[in-house]
Every structure is written in structure tokens, then in C-alpha cells.
Amino acid sequence: MIKLYDFKSSPNCQRVKVVLAEKNLPYEIVPIDLRAQEQKTPDYLKMNPYGKVPVLTDDATVLYESCVINEYLEEKYPNPPLMPKEPGQKAKARILIDYGMSHFDGPYQKLRMEIMKEQKDQNPQVIDGAKSELKKLLQRLENEIGAQQYLMGDFSLVDADLLPRFTRLEGFGVLPDPSLPRLGKYLERMKARPSVKAIL
């Protein structure tokens, strides 16, 4: 039986829940309260020494790091497939995941930390600078999607892994944007999927 150690609003947990739903895999949720520091208890740290959510257990297999968990689910439960079969396309999918996760992180975190402050303490220049940087980074994904429905053509791990980034960028006022019309339509398509509706 699959168990997911979960904090409901965590983007890292959300991307795993999208993949579990897309693959129609039954699983049990074990709530972890980050506010109560349950992720730092000795028992939890035995499963995930990073002290973060999620952790996924599948019988004797214990995994952490959401994108790694999703790769495992794709390999262990290959139907429906969420990665291209062709090695070059599969590698491209991993490059796009890395791009969306690693390259976005600096301006994304800068914007998130600034927006979380009381309005009187926010620095509008920091917010505008981070938004501008994020829109430049998003331009590559705007070009990648082209006329396709999803970032790799069919719905894939790329979409599942990057989805929480997109929904938060929408919440931060980065998306939708006139300079990114394809990504605006893409995000609406994503939010219409049952697997995504369940986490919003």
C-alpha cells in the first residue's frame, strides 16, 4: 500500500498527488503538520533526513524528494505513461523539469518572501524586479509549448512537476501575462484536469 506523508498546501506534496491521481493509484495520506514541526521528529527524520515533506512509502520502499518520487511512480507503475519513450525526448523532459525547478528558484523565492511580508514592509522594486525576471524565464516555456497542449505534447511529469510553480506564479500576479498568451491558455487547461482540480 502506498502512503504519502503530506502537508496539504505544500507544492512538493501537490506534484506527487497529481501523478498519483493521473495513474489512478490508491494511497493513504498521513498528515504531517509542518507548523508543529512534525517533520523534524526523530521517527520522521529516519524516513527523510532532510526533514521535509513529502515522504512516500510503497511497501518496503521509502522515498523523499518529490520529483524523484514521481520518477519512481512512472517506472514502477508505467500505465498510463507520463514520460516519452524515446531517450532523447525523455532527456528533454528532464531538462525542462530542471529548468523549471532550479533556474526559477532564485527569483521565485525572492518574490515569495517579499509578498509574504506585511504590505507596508514590502519593497515594490524587489517585487517588480523578481516578476520581470520570472517573465523572462517563462518565455522559454512559452516558446517550448508552441501549438502543443502540454509542454511535451502529451501530459507528462514535466507538467505535473512544474504545476505548483505555475499556480503560485498565478497567485503572485506573474501569470497570466499578455507576453505569455500560450502559457495562460496552458494553465487554464491544466486547472481543468481532475488531478489538478483535486489539489487546488
Tab-separated table of N, CA and C in Angstrom, residues 12-166:
chain	number	residue	atom	x	y	z
A	12	ASN	N	5.404	20.657	-2.958
A	12	ASN	CA	6.123	19.398	-3.189
A	12	ASN	C	5.196	18.196	-3.050
A	13	CYS	N	4.266	18.276	-2.108
A	13	CYS	CA	3.270	17.204	-1.962
A	13	CYS	C	2.276	17.239	-3.119
A	14	GLN	N	1.908	18.442	-3.542
A	14	GLN	CA	0.903	18.567	-4.597
A	14	GLN	C	1.347	17.915	-5.904
A	15	ARG	N	2.640	18.083	-6.261
A	15	ARG	CA	3.063	17.499	-7.545
A	15	ARG	C	3.010	15.967	-7.506
A	16	VAL	N	3.252	15.379	-6.329
A	16	VAL	CA	3.155	13.924	-6.199
A	16	VAL	C	1.692	13.491	-6.275
A	17	LYS	N	0.795	14.253	-5.636
A	17	LYS	CA	-0.628	13.900	-5.654
A	17	LYS	C	-1.204	13.949	-7.073
A	18	VAL	N	-0.710	14.876	-7.896
A	18	VAL	CA	-1.161	14.943	-9.293
A	18	VAL	C	-0.781	13.644	-10.019
A	19	VAL	N	0.442	13.179	-9.830
A	19	VAL	CA	0.893	11.956	-10.514
A	19	VAL	C	0.136	10.733	-9.990
A	20	LEU	N	-0.066	10.646	-8.683
A	20	LEU	CA	-0.839	9.530	-8.120
A	20	LEU	C	-2.246	9.504	-8.719
A	21	ALA	N	-2.848	10.682	-8.873
A	21	ALA	CA	-4.197	10.761	-9.449
A	21	ALA	C	-4.197	10.400	-10.932
A	22	GLU	N	-3.199	10.904	-11.673
A	22	GLU	CA	-3.120	10.606	-13.113
A	22	GLU	C	-2.955	9.101	-13.354
A	23	LYS	N	-2.283	8.432	-12.441
A	23	LYS	CA	-2.045	6.983	-12.587
A	23	LYS	C	-3.118	6.149	-11.867
A	24	ASN	N	-4.118	6.824	-11.304
A	24	ASN	CA	-5.211	6.130	-10.598
A	24	ASN	C	-4.698	5.177	-9.532
A	25	LEU	N	-3.686	5.616	-8.789
A	25	LEU	CA	-3.102	4.763	-7.746
A	25	LEU	C	-3.762	5.062	-6.400
A	26	PRO	N	-4.313	4.043	-5.749
A	26	PRO	CA	-4.866	4.274	-4.412
A	26	PRO	C	-3.729	4.514	-3.416
A	27	TYR	N	-3.953	5.407	-2.479
A	27	TYR	CA	-2.915	5.688	-1.485
A	27	TYR	C	-3.566	6.246	-0.225
A	28	GLU	N	-2.809	6.144	0.841
A	28	GLU	CA	-3.279	6.663	2.131
A	28	GLU	C	-2.477	7.910	2.459
A	29	ILE	N	-3.173	8.942	2.926
A	29	ILE	CA	-2.477	10.173	3.339
A	29	ILE	C	-2.179	10.108	4.831
A	30	VAL	N	-0.922	10.399	5.167
A	30	VAL	CA	-0.525	10.541	6.569
A	30	VAL	C	-0.208	12.026	6.763
A	31	PRO	N	-1.091	12.781	7.439
A	31	PRO	CA	-0.855	14.228	7.573
A	31	PRO	C	0.372	14.515	8.448
A	32	ILE	N	1.185	15.455	7.971
A	32	ILE	CA	2.354	15.934	8.729
A	32	ILE	C	2.166	17.435	8.913
A	33	ASP	N	2.085	17.873	10.161
A	33	ASP	CA	1.862	19.296	10.432
A	33	ASP	C	3.209	20.017	10.521
A	34	LEU	N	3.525	20.757	9.456
A	34	LEU	CA	4.805	21.485	9.421
A	34	LEU	C	4.858	22.562	10.493
A	35	ARG	N	3.691	23.150	10.811
A	35	ARG	CA	3.668	24.224	11.818
A	35	ARG	C	4.026	23.686	13.198
A	36	ALA	N	3.678	22.404	13.423
A	36	ALA	CA	4.004	21.763	14.708
A	36	ALA	C	5.377	21.070	14.651
A	37	GLN	N	6.099	21.265	13.535
A	37	GLN	CA	7.453	20.705	13.355
A	37	GLN	C	7.472	19.162	13.386
A	38	GLU	N	6.355	18.557	12.942
A	38	GLU	CA	6.301	17.086	12.933
A	38	GLU	C	7.308	16.476	11.963
A	39	GLN	N	7.755	17.277	10.979
A	39	GLN	CA	8.741	16.796	10.012
A	39	GLN	C	10.151	16.728	10.606
A	40	LYS	N	10.305	17.229	11.842
A	40	LYS	CA	11.623	17.232	12.496
A	40	LYS	C	11.711	16.197	13.628
A	41	THR	N	10.674	15.376	13.783
A	41	THR	CA	10.708	14.363	14.856
A	41	THR	C	11.698	13.258	14.481
A	42	PRO	N	12.296	12.578	15.463
A	42	PRO	CA	13.268	11.526	15.157
A	42	PRO	C	12.709	10.444	14.229
A	43	ASP	N	11.457	10.037	14.434
A	43	ASP	CA	10.869	8.992	13.576
A	43	ASP	C	10.753	9.461	12.132
A	44	TYR	N	10.338	10.704	11.959
A	44	TYR	CA	10.194	11.218	10.591
A	44	TYR	C	11.566	11.375	9.925
A	45	LEU	N	12.548	11.864	10.689
A	45	LEU	CA	13.899	12.060	10.138
A	45	LEU	C	14.562	10.746	9.735
A	46	LYS	N	14.108	9.632	10.320
A	46	LYS	CA	14.620	8.323	9.868
A	46	LYS	C	14.174	8.050	8.436
A	47	MET	N	12.973	8.524	8.093
A	47	MET	CA	12.468	8.325	6.718
A	47	MET	C	13.039	9.372	5.766
A	48	ASN	N	13.101	10.616	6.230
A	48	ASN	CA	13.617	11.699	5.387
A	48	ASN	C	14.573	12.569	6.203
A	49	PRO	N	15.876	12.315	6.074
A	49	PRO	CA	16.854	13.079	6.859
A	49	PRO	C	16.856	14.576	6.538
A	50	TYR	N	16.234	14.989	5.409
A	50	TYR	CA	16.141	16.414	5.086
A	50	TYR	C	15.089	17.114	5.950
A	51	GLY	N	14.213	16.327	6.592
A	51	GLY	CA	13.174	16.919	7.429
A	51	GLY	C	12.172	17.750	6.650
A	52	LYS	N	11.768	17.218	5.482
A	52	LYS	CA	10.802	17.923	4.626
A	52	LYS	C	9.688	16.964	4.226
A	53	VAL	N	8.607	17.532	3.668
A	53	VAL	CA	7.579	16.712	3.039
A	53	VAL	C	7.743	16.836	1.522
A	54	PRO	N	7.280	15.825	0.772
A	54	PRO	CA	6.634	14.597	1.218
A	54	PRO	C	7.636	13.478	1.445
A	55	VAL	N	7.125	12.420	2.078
A	55	VAL	CA	7.748	11.097	2.026
A	55	VAL	C	6.703	10.180	1.415
A	56	LEU	N	7.140	9.285	0.538
A	56	LEU	CA	6.240	8.267	0.000
A	56	LEU	C	6.790	6.902	0.373
A	57	THR	N	5.932	6.061	0.940
A	57	THR	CA	6.319	4.676	1.198
A	57	THR	C	5.455	3.782	0.325
A	58	ASP	N	6.086	2.805	-0.270
A	58	ASP	CA	5.385	1.830	-1.119
A	58	ASP	C	5.860	0.464	-0.648
A	59	ASP	N	5.103	-0.130	0.276
A	59	ASP	CA	5.544	-1.332	0.988
A	59	ASP	C	6.892	-1.030	1.653
A	60	ALA	N	7.975	-1.717	1.258
A	60	ALA	CA	9.260	-1.522	1.954
A	60	ALA	C	10.065	-0.333	1.394
A	61	THR	N	9.637	0.216	0.273
A	61	THR	CA	10.366	1.332	-0.353
A	61	THR	C	9.993	2.641	0.340
A	62	VAL	N	11.019	3.401	0.751
A	62	VAL	CA	10.800	4.702	1.395
A	62	VAL	C	11.535	5.759	0.570
A	63	LEU	N	10.802	6.763	0.093
A	63	LEU	CA	11.387	7.767	-0.798
A	63	LEU	C	11.045	9.177	-0.345
A	64	TYR	N	11.931	10.121	-0.678
A	64	TYR	CA	11.650	11.541	-0.482
A	64	TYR	C	12.178	12.298	-1.680
A	65	GLU	N	11.923	13.596	-1.730
A	65	GLU	CA	12.178	14.475	-2.878
A	65	GLU	C	11.112	14.225	-3.962
A	66	SER	N	10.223	15.198	-4.123
A	66	SER	CA	9.013	14.999	-4.920
A	66	SER	C	9.264	14.606	-6.376
A	67	CYS	N	10.231	15.226	-7.039
A	67	CYS	CA	10.477	14.887	-8.452
A	67	CYS	C	11.061	13.477	-8.585
A	68	VAL	N	11.846	13.059	-7.589
A	68	VAL	CA	12.390	11.681	-7.575
A	68	VAL	C	11.253	10.690	-7.333
A	69	ILE	N	10.356	11.021	-6.416
A	69	ILE	CA	9.182	10.172	-6.161
A	69	ILE	C	8.383	9.990	-7.454
A	70	ASN	N	8.172	11.077	-8.200
A	70	ASN	CA	7.389	10.986	-9.433
A	70	ASN	C	8.081	10.119	-10.480
A	71	GLU	N	9.401	10.190	-10.559
A	71	GLU	CA	10.155	9.300	-11.476
A	71	GLU	C	9.949	7.833	-11.063
A	72	TYR	N	9.996	7.581	-9.760
A	72	TYR	CA	9.781	6.217	-9.254
A	72	TYR	C	8.383	5.727	-9.640
A	73	LEU	N	7.366	6.566	-9.420
A	73	LEU	CA	5.990	6.164	-9.740
A	73	LEU	C	5.845	5.869	-11.232
A	74	GLU	N	6.534	6.645	-12.059
A	74	GLU	CA	6.492	6.422	-13.512
A	74	GLU	C	7.117	5.076	-13.881
A	75	GLU	N	8.226	4.737	-13.230
A	75	GLU	CA	8.902	3.466	-13.552
A	75	GLU	C	8.169	2.262	-12.973
A	76	LYS	N	7.696	2.398	-11.735
A	76	LYS	CA	7.042	1.263	-11.067
A	76	LYS	C	5.640	1.014	-11.622
A	77	TYR	N	4.956	2.097	-11.978
A	77	TYR	CA	3.565	2.000	-12.445
A	77	TYR	C	3.471	2.699	-13.804
A	78	PRO	N	3.929	2.022	-14.881
A	78	PRO	CA	4.123	2.711	-16.161
A	78	PRO	C	2.853	3.091	-16.928
A	79	ASN	N	1.685	2.654	-16.458
A	79	ASN	CA	0.455	2.992	-17.178
A	79	ASN	C	-0.487	3.844	-16.340
A	80	PRO	N	-0.997	4.924	-16.913
A	80	PRO	CA	-0.640	5.477	-18.218
A	80	PRO	C	0.750	6.113	-18.183
A	81	PRO	N	1.480	6.055	-19.311
A	81	PRO	CA	2.833	6.634	-19.314
A	81	PRO	C	2.807	8.154	-19.203
A	82	LEU	N	3.716	8.680	-18.378
A	82	LEU	CA	3.820	10.136	-18.212
A	82	LEU	C	5.204	10.651	-18.608
A	83	MET	N	5.940	9.819	-19.354
A	83	MET	CA	7.227	10.261	-19.922
A	83	MET	C	7.311	9.706	-21.340
A	84	PRO	N	7.969	10.455	-22.239
A	84	PRO	CA	8.155	9.924	-23.598
A	84	PRO	C	8.995	8.647	-23.552
A	85	LYS	N	8.797	7.774	-24.543
A	85	LYS	CA	9.590	6.533	-24.616
A	85	LYS	C	10.979	6.798	-25.210
A	86	GLU	N	11.029	7.698	-26.194
A	86	GLU	CA	12.280	7.943	-26.929
A	86	GLU	C	13.295	8.610	-26.001
A	87	PRO	N	14.530	8.051	-25.909
A	87	PRO	CA	15.508	8.555	-24.933
A	87	PRO	C	15.809	10.052	-25.041
A	88	GLY	N	15.903	10.566	-26.258
A	88	GLY	CA	16.192	11.996	-26.438
A	88	GLY	C	15.071	12.861	-25.894
A	89	GLN	N	13.818	12.449	-26.137
A	89	GLN	CA	12.654	13.193	-25.641
A	89	GLN	C	12.538	13.090	-24.120
A	90	LYS	N	12.876	11.907	-23.602
A	90	LYS	CA	12.848	11.709	-22.144
A	90	LYS	C	13.883	12.628	-21.479
A	91	ALA	N	15.064	12.713	-22.095
A	91	ALA	CA	16.112	13.595	-21.565
A	91	ALA	C	15.656	15.058	-21.637
A	92	LYS	N	14.989	15.426	-22.734
A	92	LYS	CA	14.485	16.804	-22.878
A	92	LYS	C	13.468	17.115	-21.766
A	93	ALA	N	12.616	16.140	-21.462
A	93	ALA	CA	11.630	16.322	-20.386
A	93	ALA	C	12.339	16.613	-19.068
A	94	ARG	N	13.409	15.877	-18.799
A	94	ARG	CA	14.154	16.083	-17.544
A	94	ARG	C	14.834	17.454	-17.524
A	95	ILE	N	15.304	17.907	-18.694
A	95	ILE	CA	15.913	19.241	-18.789
A	95	ILE	C	14.876	20.315	-18.455
A	96	LEU	N	13.656	20.158	-18.976
A	96	LEU	CA	12.598	21.148	-18.703
A	96	LEU	C	12.211	21.156	-17.224
A	97	ILE	N	12.182	19.973	-16.604
A	97	ILE	CA	11.896	19.905	-15.165
A	97	ILE	C	12.992	20.633	-14.391
A	98	ASP	N	14.244	20.365	-14.747
A	98	ASP	CA	15.366	21.024	-14.071
A	98	ASP	C	15.303	22.543	-14.267
A	99	TYR	N	14.953	22.949	-15.481
A	99	TYR	CA	14.851	24.386	-15.778
A	99	TYR	C	13.791	25.043	-14.889
A	100	GLY	N	12.619	24.430	-14.829
A	100	GLY	CA	11.517	24.998	-14.054
A	100	GLY	C	11.752	24.966	-12.553
A	101	MET	N	12.496	23.966	-12.089
A	101	MET	CA	12.734	23.842	-10.651
A	101	MET	C	13.950	24.669	-10.234
A	102	SER	N	15.089	24.471	-10.888
A	102	SER	CA	16.346	25.094	-10.442
A	102	SER	C	16.465	26.553	-10.862
A	103	HIS	N	16.245	26.832	-12.131
A	103	HIS	CA	16.511	28.177	-12.657
A	103	HIS	C	15.501	29.204	-12.155
A	104	PHE	N	14.285	28.755	-11.855
A	104	PHE	CA	13.254	29.672	-11.362
A	104	PHE	C	13.415	29.971	-9.882
A	105	ASP	N	14.183	29.172	-9.175
A	105	ASP	CA	14.125	29.191	-7.721
A	105	ASP	C	14.544	30.532	-7.106
A	106	GLY	N	15.608	31.152	-7.628
A	106	GLY	CA	16.098	32.419	-7.060
A	106	GLY	C	15.038	33.513	-7.072
A	107	PRO	N	14.557	33.919	-8.281
A	107	PRO	CA	13.550	34.982	-8.316
A	107	PRO	C	12.215	34.563	-7.703
A	108	TYR	N	11.877	33.279	-7.811
A	108	TYR	CA	10.623	32.760	-7.235
A	108	TYR	C	10.631	32.934	-5.711
A	109	GLN	N	11.727	32.524	-5.071
A	109	GLN	CA	11.819	32.636	-3.604
A	109	GLN	C	11.899	34.103	-3.165
A	110	LYS	N	12.607	34.905	-3.951
A	110	LYS	CA	12.718	36.344	-3.639
A	110	LYS	C	11.326	36.993	-3.638
A	111	LEU	N	10.533	36.663	-4.680
A	111	LEU	CA	9.189	37.216	-4.791
A	111	LEU	C	8.297	36.686	-3.665
A	112	ARG	N	8.382	35.398	-3.398
A	112	ARG	CA	7.554	34.773	-2.357
A	112	ARG	C	7.831	35.412	-0.991
A	113	MET	N	9.112	35.584	-0.655
A	113	MET	CA	9.476	36.146	0.655
A	113	MET	C	8.994	37.598	0.780
A	114	GLU	N	9.062	38.346	-0.317
A	114	GLU	CA	8.654	39.764	-0.287
A	114	GLU	C	7.130	39.877	-0.143
A	115	ILE	N	6.401	39.027	-0.878
A	115	ILE	CA	4.928	39.070	-0.856
A	115	ILE	C	4.389	38.618	0.503
A	116	MET	N	5.136	37.762	1.184
A	116	MET	CA	4.691	37.265	2.491
A	116	MET	C	4.803	38.336	3.591
A	117	LYS	N	5.554	39.396	3.311
A	117	LYS	CA	5.694	40.467	4.309
A	117	LYS	C	4.398	41.276	4.411
A	118	GLU	N	4.250	42.006	5.520
A	118	GLU	CA	3.139	42.972	5.638
A	118	GLU	C	3.279	43.962	4.484
A	119	GLN	N	2.140	44.413	3.959
A	119	GLN	CA	2.183	45.283	2.780
A	119	GLN	C	3.069	46.516	2.999
A	120	LYS	N	3.028	47.089	4.203
A	120	LYS	CA	3.815	48.304	4.484
A	120	LYS	C	5.324	48.033	4.448
A	121	ASP	N	5.709	46.761	4.639
A	121	ASP	CA	7.141	46.406	4.655
A	121	ASP	C	7.647	45.915	3.293
A	122	GLN	N	6.727	45.742	2.339
A	122	GLN	CA	7.131	45.216	1.029
A	122	GLN	C	7.903	46.265	0.232
A	123	ASN	N	8.865	45.782	-0.529
A	123	ASN	CA	9.649	46.663	-1.406
A	123	ASN	C	9.149	46.470	-2.841
A	124	PRO	N	8.413	47.464	-3.399
A	124	PRO	CA	7.848	47.308	-4.748
A	124	PRO	C	8.916	47.053	-5.822
A	125	GLN	N	10.114	47.612	-5.630
A	125	GLN	CA	11.182	47.406	-6.624
A	125	GLN	C	11.650	45.956	-6.641
A	126	VAL	N	11.747	45.332	-5.462
A	126	VAL	CA	12.131	43.921	-5.373
A	126	VAL	C	11.059	43.063	-6.050
A	127	ILE	N	9.780	43.377	-5.774
A	127	ILE	CA	8.661	42.624	-6.364
A	127	ILE	C	8.675	42.759	-7.884
A	128	ASP	N	8.787	43.989	-8.381
A	128	ASP	CA	8.781	44.218	-9.839
A	128	ASP	C	9.983	43.551	-10.508
A	129	GLY	N	11.149	43.620	-9.853
A	129	GLY	CA	12.360	43.006	-10.416
A	129	GLY	C	12.233	41.489	-10.515
A	130	ALA	N	11.708	40.881	-9.457
A	130	ALA	CA	11.547	39.418	-9.453
A	130	ALA	C	10.512	38.990	-10.491
A	131	LYS	N	9.408	39.748	-10.587
A	131	LYS	CA	8.376	39.418	-11.586
A	131	LYS	C	8.931	39.517	-13.003
A	132	SER	N	9.705	40.560	-13.238
A	132	SER	CA	10.297	40.764	-14.568
A	132	SER	C	11.243	39.606	-14.919
A	133	GLU	N	12.039	39.194	-13.939
A	133	GLU	CA	12.979	38.082	-14.158
A	133	GLU	C	12.227	36.777	-14.440
A	134	LEU	N	11.149	36.549	-13.698
A	134	LEU	CA	10.359	35.332	-13.884
A	134	LEU	C	9.696	35.308	-15.263
A	135	LYS	N	9.212	36.453	-15.702
A	135	LYS	CA	8.577	36.510	-17.034
A	135	LYS	C	9.590	36.213	-18.136
A	136	LYS	N	10.825	36.666	-17.943
A	136	LYS	CA	11.883	36.349	-18.921
A	136	LYS	C	12.144	34.838	-18.953
A	137	LEU	N	12.202	34.225	-17.772
A	137	LEU	CA	12.431	32.772	-17.696
A	137	LEU	C	11.253	32.001	-18.297
A	138	LEU	N	10.041	32.504	-18.081
A	138	LEU	CA	8.845	31.833	-18.606
A	138	LEU	C	8.775	31.879	-20.128
A	139	GLN	N	9.469	32.859	-20.726
A	139	GLN	CA	9.434	32.992	-22.186
A	139	GLN	C	9.936	31.718	-22.873
A	140	ARG	N	10.916	31.069	-22.260
A	140	ARG	CA	11.419	29.817	-22.852
A	140	ARG	C	10.318	28.754	-22.896
A	141	LEU	N	9.527	28.659	-21.815
A	141	LEU	CA	8.452	27.667	-21.777
A	141	LEU	C	7.316	28.073	-22.720
A	142	GLU	N	7.094	29.374	-22.867
A	142	GLU	CA	6.124	29.891	-23.853
A	142	GLU	C	6.512	29.414	-25.253
A	143	ASN	N	7.820	29.469	-25.554
A	143	ASN	CA	8.306	29.019	-26.866
A	143	ASN	C	8.246	27.502	-26.987
A	144	GLU	N	8.575	26.803	-25.899
A	144	GLU	CA	8.589	25.326	-25.917
A	144	GLU	C	7.201	24.760	-26.214
A	145	ILE	N	6.178	25.358	-25.616
A	145	ILE	CA	4.839	24.768	-25.770
A	145	ILE	C	4.319	24.933	-27.196
A	146	GLY	N	4.678	26.042	-27.853
A	146	GLY	CA	4.262	26.232	-29.239
A	146	GLY	C	2.770	26.003	-29.406
A	147	ALA	N	2.400	25.130	-30.342
A	147	ALA	CA	0.986	24.825	-30.592
A	147	ALA	C	0.536	23.577	-29.829
A	148	GLN	N	1.409	23.050	-28.950
A	148	GLN	CA	1.076	21.814	-28.232
A	148	GLN	C	0.105	22.097	-27.082
A	149	GLN	N	-0.569	21.052	-26.634
A	149	GLN	CA	-1.469	21.159	-25.494
A	149	GLN	C	-0.674	21.253	-24.181
A	150	TYR	N	0.413	20.481	-24.113
A	150	TYR	CA	1.222	20.400	-22.890
A	150	TYR	C	2.690	20.564	-23.257
A	151	LEU	N	3.561	20.681	-22.253
A	151	LEU	CA	4.954	21.061	-22.523
A	151	LEU	C	5.725	20.031	-23.342
A	152	MET	N	5.339	18.749	-23.252
A	152	MET	CA	5.972	17.716	-24.084
A	152	MET	C	4.999	17.170	-25.131
A	153	GLY	N	3.930	17.896	-25.393
A	153	GLY	CA	2.904	17.406	-26.321
A	153	GLY	C	1.767	16.793	-25.526
A	154	ASP	N	1.987	15.561	-25.031
A	154	ASP	CA	1.024	14.923	-24.125
A	154	ASP	C	1.337	15.334	-22.683
A	155	PHE	N	0.327	15.212	-21.811
A	155	PHE	CA	0.549	15.483	-20.392
A	155	PHE	C	1.655	14.567	-19.875
A	156	SER	N	2.601	15.130	-19.108
A	156	SER	CA	3.767	14.353	-18.669
A	156	SER	C	4.198	14.783	-17.270
A	157	LEU	N	5.269	14.148	-16.794
A	157	LEU	CA	5.847	14.536	-15.500
A	157	LEU	C	6.293	15.995	-15.506
A	158	VAL	N	6.648	16.519	-16.683
A	158	VAL	CA	7.054	17.937	-16.757
A	158	VAL	C	5.903	18.813	-16.247
A	159	ASP	N	4.702	18.543	-16.751
A	159	ASP	CA	3.528	19.336	-16.356
A	159	ASP	C	3.212	19.144	-14.874
A	160	ALA	N	3.238	17.890	-14.416
A	160	ALA	CA	2.931	17.597	-13.006
A	160	ALA	C	3.948	18.257	-12.080
A	161	ASP	N	5.236	18.154	-12.435
A	161	ASP	CA	6.290	18.693	-11.563
A	161	ASP	C	6.270	20.219	-11.506
A	162	LEU	N	5.958	20.855	-12.634
A	162	LEU	CA	6.016	22.318	-12.680
A	162	LEU	C	4.697	22.981	-12.301
A	163	LEU	N	3.617	22.198	-12.245
A	163	LEU	CA	2.306	22.783	-11.968
A	163	LEU	C	2.272	23.669	-10.721
A	164	PRO	N	2.793	23.212	-9.556
A	164	PRO	CA	2.719	24.084	-8.371
A	164	PRO	C	3.446	25.415	-8.550
A	165	ARG	N	4.496	25.423	-9.367
A	165	ARG	CA	5.175	26.683	-9.692
A	165	ARG	C	4.190	27.621	-10.405
A	166	PHE	N	3.505	27.068	-11.416
A	166	PHE	CA	2.597	27.898	-12.219
A	166	PHE	C	1.437	28.430	-11.393
